[in-house]
XYZ file of N, CA and C in Angstrom:
363
model
N 0.846 -1.180 0.000
C 0.000 0.000 0.000
C 0.884 1.233 0.000
N 1.680 1.366 -1.007
C 2.569 2.515 -1.096
C 1.892 3.713 -1.730
N 0.917 3.470 -2.575
C 0.279 4.574 -3.277
C -1.070 4.890 -2.677
N -1.229 6.131 -2.282
C -2.495 6.612 -1.758
C -2.937 7.743 -2.667
N -4.154 7.641 -3.169
C -4.685 8.675 -4.043
C -5.037 9.886 -3.208
N -4.598 11.043 -3.658
C -4.878 12.268 -2.915
C -6.325 12.677 -3.138
N -7.079 12.797 -2.047
C -8.468 13.222 -2.138
C -8.558 14.737 -2.223
N -8.164 15.389 -1.155
C -8.243 16.841 -1.130
C -7.585 17.330 0.155
N -6.660 18.228 0.009
C -6.047 18.793 1.207
C -7.020 19.784 1.818
N -6.920 19.958 3.128
C -7.797 20.867 3.867
C -9.268 20.508 3.672
N -9.552 19.236 3.606
C -10.921 18.762 3.427
C -11.709 18.944 4.709
N -12.974 19.272 4.566
C -13.919 19.301 5.680
C -14.712 18.006 5.605
N -14.763 17.289 6.723
C -15.407 15.983 6.780
C -16.714 16.050 7.550
N -17.715 15.357 7.048
C -18.856 15.017 7.884
C -18.408 13.809 8.697
N -19.138 13.467 9.735
C -18.777 12.290 10.521
C -18.799 11.046 9.639
N -19.787 10.946 8.789
C -19.914 9.782 7.904
C -18.712 9.686 6.949
N -18.266 10.802 6.400
C -17.111 10.798 5.501
C -15.835 10.390 6.249
N -15.657 10.920 7.458
C -14.481 10.572 8.254
C -14.495 9.082 8.592
N -15.668 8.560 8.938
C -15.787 7.137 9.252
C -15.480 6.262 8.032
N -15.774 6.766 6.840
C -15.502 6.008 5.619
C -14.005 5.940 5.316
N -13.255 6.982 5.677
C -11.811 7.032 5.423
C -11.024 6.326 6.530
N -11.594 6.243 7.711
C -10.875 5.693 8.864
C -10.312 4.285 8.641
N -11.032 3.351 8.023
C -10.429 2.019 7.822
C -9.133 2.071 7.006
N -9.058 2.970 6.056
C -7.838 3.116 5.258
C -6.714 3.648 6.141
N -7.025 4.649 6.953
C -6.018 5.235 7.838
C -5.580 4.217 8.892
N -6.516 3.431 9.405
C -6.144 2.381 10.364
C -5.176 1.391 9.721
N -5.457 0.998 8.487
C -4.595 0.042 7.781
C -3.205 0.637 7.547
N -3.145 1.866 7.085
C -1.863 2.548 6.855
C -1.090 2.656 8.169
N -1.791 3.001 9.235
C -1.150 3.168 10.539
C -0.630 1.836 11.068
N -1.440 0.797 10.983
C -1.015 -0.537 11.422
C 0.254 -0.975 10.687
N 0.263 -0.784 9.366
C 1.420 -1.162 8.557
C 2.647 -0.336 8.948
N 2.459 0.939 9.179
C 3.586 1.804 9.561
C 4.130 1.414 10.930
N 3.256 1.132 11.861
C 3.707 0.705 13.191
C 4.492 -0.601 13.083
N 4.036 -1.498 12.238
C 4.775 -2.748 12.021
C 6.164 -2.451 11.461
N 6.249 -1.520 10.509
C 7.554 -1.147 9.939
C 8.463 -0.537 11.000
N 7.904 0.311 11.847
C 8.697 0.922 12.920
C 9.179 -0.152 13.884
N 8.299 -1.082 14.256
C 8.692 -2.153 15.166
C 9.765 -3.050 14.547
N 9.617 -3.380 13.261
C 10.637 -4.176 12.569
C 11.966 -3.427 12.549
N 11.883 -2.148 12.258
C 13.082 -1.318 12.220
C 13.753 -1.289 13.592
N 12.961 -1.083 14.643
C 13.514 -1.050 15.997
C 14.146 -2.388 16.363
N 13.514 -3.479 15.972
C 14.071 -4.787 16.268
C 15.420 -4.954 15.573
N 15.459 -4.586 14.278
C 16.718 -4.724 13.529
C 17.820 -3.865 14.138
N 17.503 -2.656 14.519
C 18.546 -1.769 15.037
C 18.948 -2.125 16.461
N 18.030 -2.662 17.257
C 18.367 -3.024 18.636
C 19.035 -4.386 18.753
N 18.652 -5.324 17.867
C 19.123 -6.694 18.018
C 19.912 -7.207 16.817
N 19.988 -6.406 15.789
C 20.744 -6.812 14.604
C 22.231 -6.730 14.864
N 22.998 -7.125 13.883
C 24.455 -7.117 14.007
C 25.031 -5.845 13.399
N 24.557 -4.702 13.859
C 25.034 -3.430 13.339
C 26.154 -2.886 14.220
N 27.131 -2.307 13.591
C 28.133 -1.551 14.340
C 27.486 -0.217 14.689
N 27.537 0.146 15.932
C 26.831 1.349 16.383
C 27.735 2.579 16.341
N 28.354 2.836 15.217
C 29.139 4.051 15.097
C 28.214 5.223 14.796
N 28.711 6.420 14.909
C 27.895 7.636 14.753
C 27.267 7.722 13.366
N 27.999 7.356 12.333
C 27.465 7.425 10.974
C 26.292 6.465 10.818
N 26.419 5.271 11.361
C 25.337 4.291 11.241
C 24.100 4.742 12.008
N 24.282 5.315 13.200
C 23.152 5.824 13.976
C 22.417 6.913 13.211
N 23.161 7.767 12.554
C 22.553 8.842 11.761
C 21.740 8.268 10.605
N 22.243 7.231 9.962
C 21.515 6.580 8.870
C 20.239 5.934 9.395
N 20.319 5.303 10.562
C 19.141 4.676 11.150
C 18.072 5.713 11.463
N 18.474 6.842 12.018
C 17.518 7.909 12.326
C 16.848 8.418 11.056
N 17.606 8.542 9.981
C 17.043 8.996 8.702
C 16.029 7.992 8.164
N 16.331 6.709 8.275
C 15.410 5.675 7.801
C 14.110 5.702 8.600
N 14.223 5.831 9.907
C 13.035 5.892 10.752
C 12.210 7.133 10.424
N 12.865 8.250 10.226
C 12.175 9.490 9.862
C 11.421 9.324 8.544
N 12.011 8.625 7.584
C 11.348 8.398 6.294
C 10.086 7.562 6.455
N 10.125 6.551 7.316
C 8.948 5.711 7.560
C 7.814 6.570 8.115
N 8.124 7.410 9.072
C 7.108 8.253 9.702
C 6.603 9.321 8.731
N 7.482 9.886 7.935
C 7.060 10.890 6.943
C 6.134 10.287 5.900
N 6.385 9.032 5.505
C 5.484 8.380 4.543
C 4.088 8.243 5.138
N 3.996 7.867 6.425
C 2.694 7.776 7.099
C 2.009 9.144 7.099
N 2.736 10.169 7.473
C 2.184 11.524 7.513
C 1.676 11.941 6.138
N 2.447 11.683 5.105
C 2.052 12.052 3.742
C 0.785 11.315 3.306
N 0.716 10.023 3.591
C -0.457 9.243 3.185
C -1.720 9.724 3.897
N -1.621 9.972 5.195
C -2.773 10.470 5.961
C -3.212 11.824 5.414
N -2.259 12.691 5.145
C -2.572 14.027 4.613
C -3.237 13.953 3.245
N -2.777 13.042 2.406
C -3.367 12.893 1.073
C -4.822 12.463 1.140
N -5.199 11.812 2.224
C -6.590 11.398 2.399
C -7.452 12.540 2.953
N -6.834 13.703 3.197
C -7.576 14.873 3.661
C -7.576 15.050 5.164
N -7.031 14.090 5.893
C -6.986 14.164 7.354
C -5.687 14.854 7.781
N -5.582 15.123 9.084
C -4.423 15.833 9.602
C -3.708 14.999 10.664
N -2.495 14.520 10.345
C -1.720 13.823 11.368
C -1.278 14.826 12.433
N -1.504 14.498 13.701
C -1.213 15.446 14.777
C -0.138 14.958 15.724
N 0.330 13.786 15.553
C 1.352 13.197 16.414
C 1.462 11.736 16.031
N 2.287 11.007 16.749
C 2.423 9.591 16.416
C 1.084 8.887 16.560
N 0.560 8.481 15.414
C -0.632 7.643 15.324
C -1.883 8.367 15.837
N -1.881 9.670 15.727
C -3.004 10.520 16.122
C -3.434 11.316 14.896
N -4.745 11.237 14.569
C -5.254 11.847 13.342
C -6.513 12.637 13.649
N -6.584 13.841 13.086
C -7.776 14.682 13.188
C -8.430 14.819 11.823
N -9.760 14.887 11.848
C -10.569 15.119 10.648
C -11.309 16.432 10.875
N -11.007 17.440 10.096
C -11.611 18.755 10.266
C -13.085 18.712 9.877
N -13.954 19.129 10.799
C -15.396 19.117 10.544
C -15.915 20.493 10.138
N -15.055 21.491 10.223
C -15.500 22.857 9.991
C -15.870 23.555 11.288
N -16.063 22.764 12.347
C -16.389 23.307 13.669
C -15.400 22.831 14.725
N -14.493 21.993 14.343
C -13.518 21.370 15.225
C -13.049 20.100 14.553
N -12.579 19.163 15.350
C -12.023 17.937 14.773
C -12.669 16.681 15.338
N -12.954 15.728 14.435
C -13.188 14.361 14.843
C -11.791 13.801 15.073
N -11.583 13.130 16.178
C -10.238 12.770 16.615
C -10.109 11.262 16.778
N -9.035 10.694 16.218
C -8.776 9.265 16.313
C -7.331 9.026 16.700
N -7.111 8.038 17.541
C -5.756 7.629 17.922
C -5.676 6.108 17.872
N -4.650 5.613 17.216
C -4.414 4.183 17.162
C -4.210 3.666 18.569
N -4.831 2.556 18.953
C -5.494 1.512 18.176
C -7.022 1.595 18.232
N -7.599 2.745 18.487
C -9.056 2.853 18.562
C -9.668 2.278 17.286
N -10.756 1.550 17.447
C -11.407 0.895 16.312
C -12.351 1.827 15.568
N -12.904 2.793 16.276
C -13.888 3.691 15.659
C -13.520 5.133 15.935
N -14.231 5.997 15.260
C -14.079 7.438 15.439
C -15.096 7.864 16.491
N -14.651 7.956 17.743
C -15.564 8.188 18.862
C -15.397 9.525 19.559
N -14.446 10.354 19.108
C -14.152 11.576 19.848
C -14.128 12.806 18.951
N -14.357 13.941 19.595
C -14.369 15.241 18.933
C -13.662 16.224 19.854
N -12.991 17.223 19.271
C -12.477 18.325 20.087
C -12.507 19.606 19.272
N -12.617 20.711 19.980
C -12.631 22.016 19.332
C -11.247 22.322 18.777
N -11.161 23.332 17.923
C -9.884 23.683 17.321
C -8.832 24.000 18.381
N -9.214 24.675 19.431
C -8.259 25.068 20.465
C -8.035 23.963 21.490
N -8.927 23.001 21.554
C -8.901 22.005 22.616
C -7.791 20.982 22.532
N -7.486 20.490 21.367
C -6.476 19.461 21.226
C -6.899 18.121 21.807
N -5.992 17.170 21.745
C -6.269 15.790 22.154
C -6.782 15.719 23.586
N -6.189 16.485 24.493
C -6.599 16.407 25.903
C -7.999 16.960 26.130
N -8.515 17.747 25.188
C -9.850 18.298 25.313
C -10.912 17.528 24.558
N -10.569 16.354 24.087
C -11.557 15.618 23.290
C -12.652 15.034 24.166
N -13.831 14.992 23.574
C -15.008 14.480 24.266
C -15.685 13.446 23.376
N -16.436 12.519 23.964
C -17.119 11.507 23.162
C -18.109 12.136 22.182
N -18.172 11.580 20.996
C -19.179 11.980 20.013
C -20.492 11.368 20.451
N -21.515 12.173 20.519
C -22.829 11.687 20.978
C -23.680 11.308 19.802
């Protein structure tokens, strides 16, 4: 799943539209987390020489994995807000999702952020 079709940047989502995109974002996120875990396993337990140049290369590789996730989420019109945290702009605030949540159950105002999220009624 390397190619994600760009829907629209700065998209405004209804709850139904955000719920329709969420399975794709969950799949992308799950795959990215697996890549990060594989990467961490290789770097922690692999037979790498831990010189400064190699550490710098490892950091660059990890950054690329995370940037690909960010780009894919953004292309779907959602907003990555942190590791595995995604907001869907509703025009009045954000529908908020964080991995591994199965559904889109929270909302927060533009100023509220993740800590201000409340259940969607």
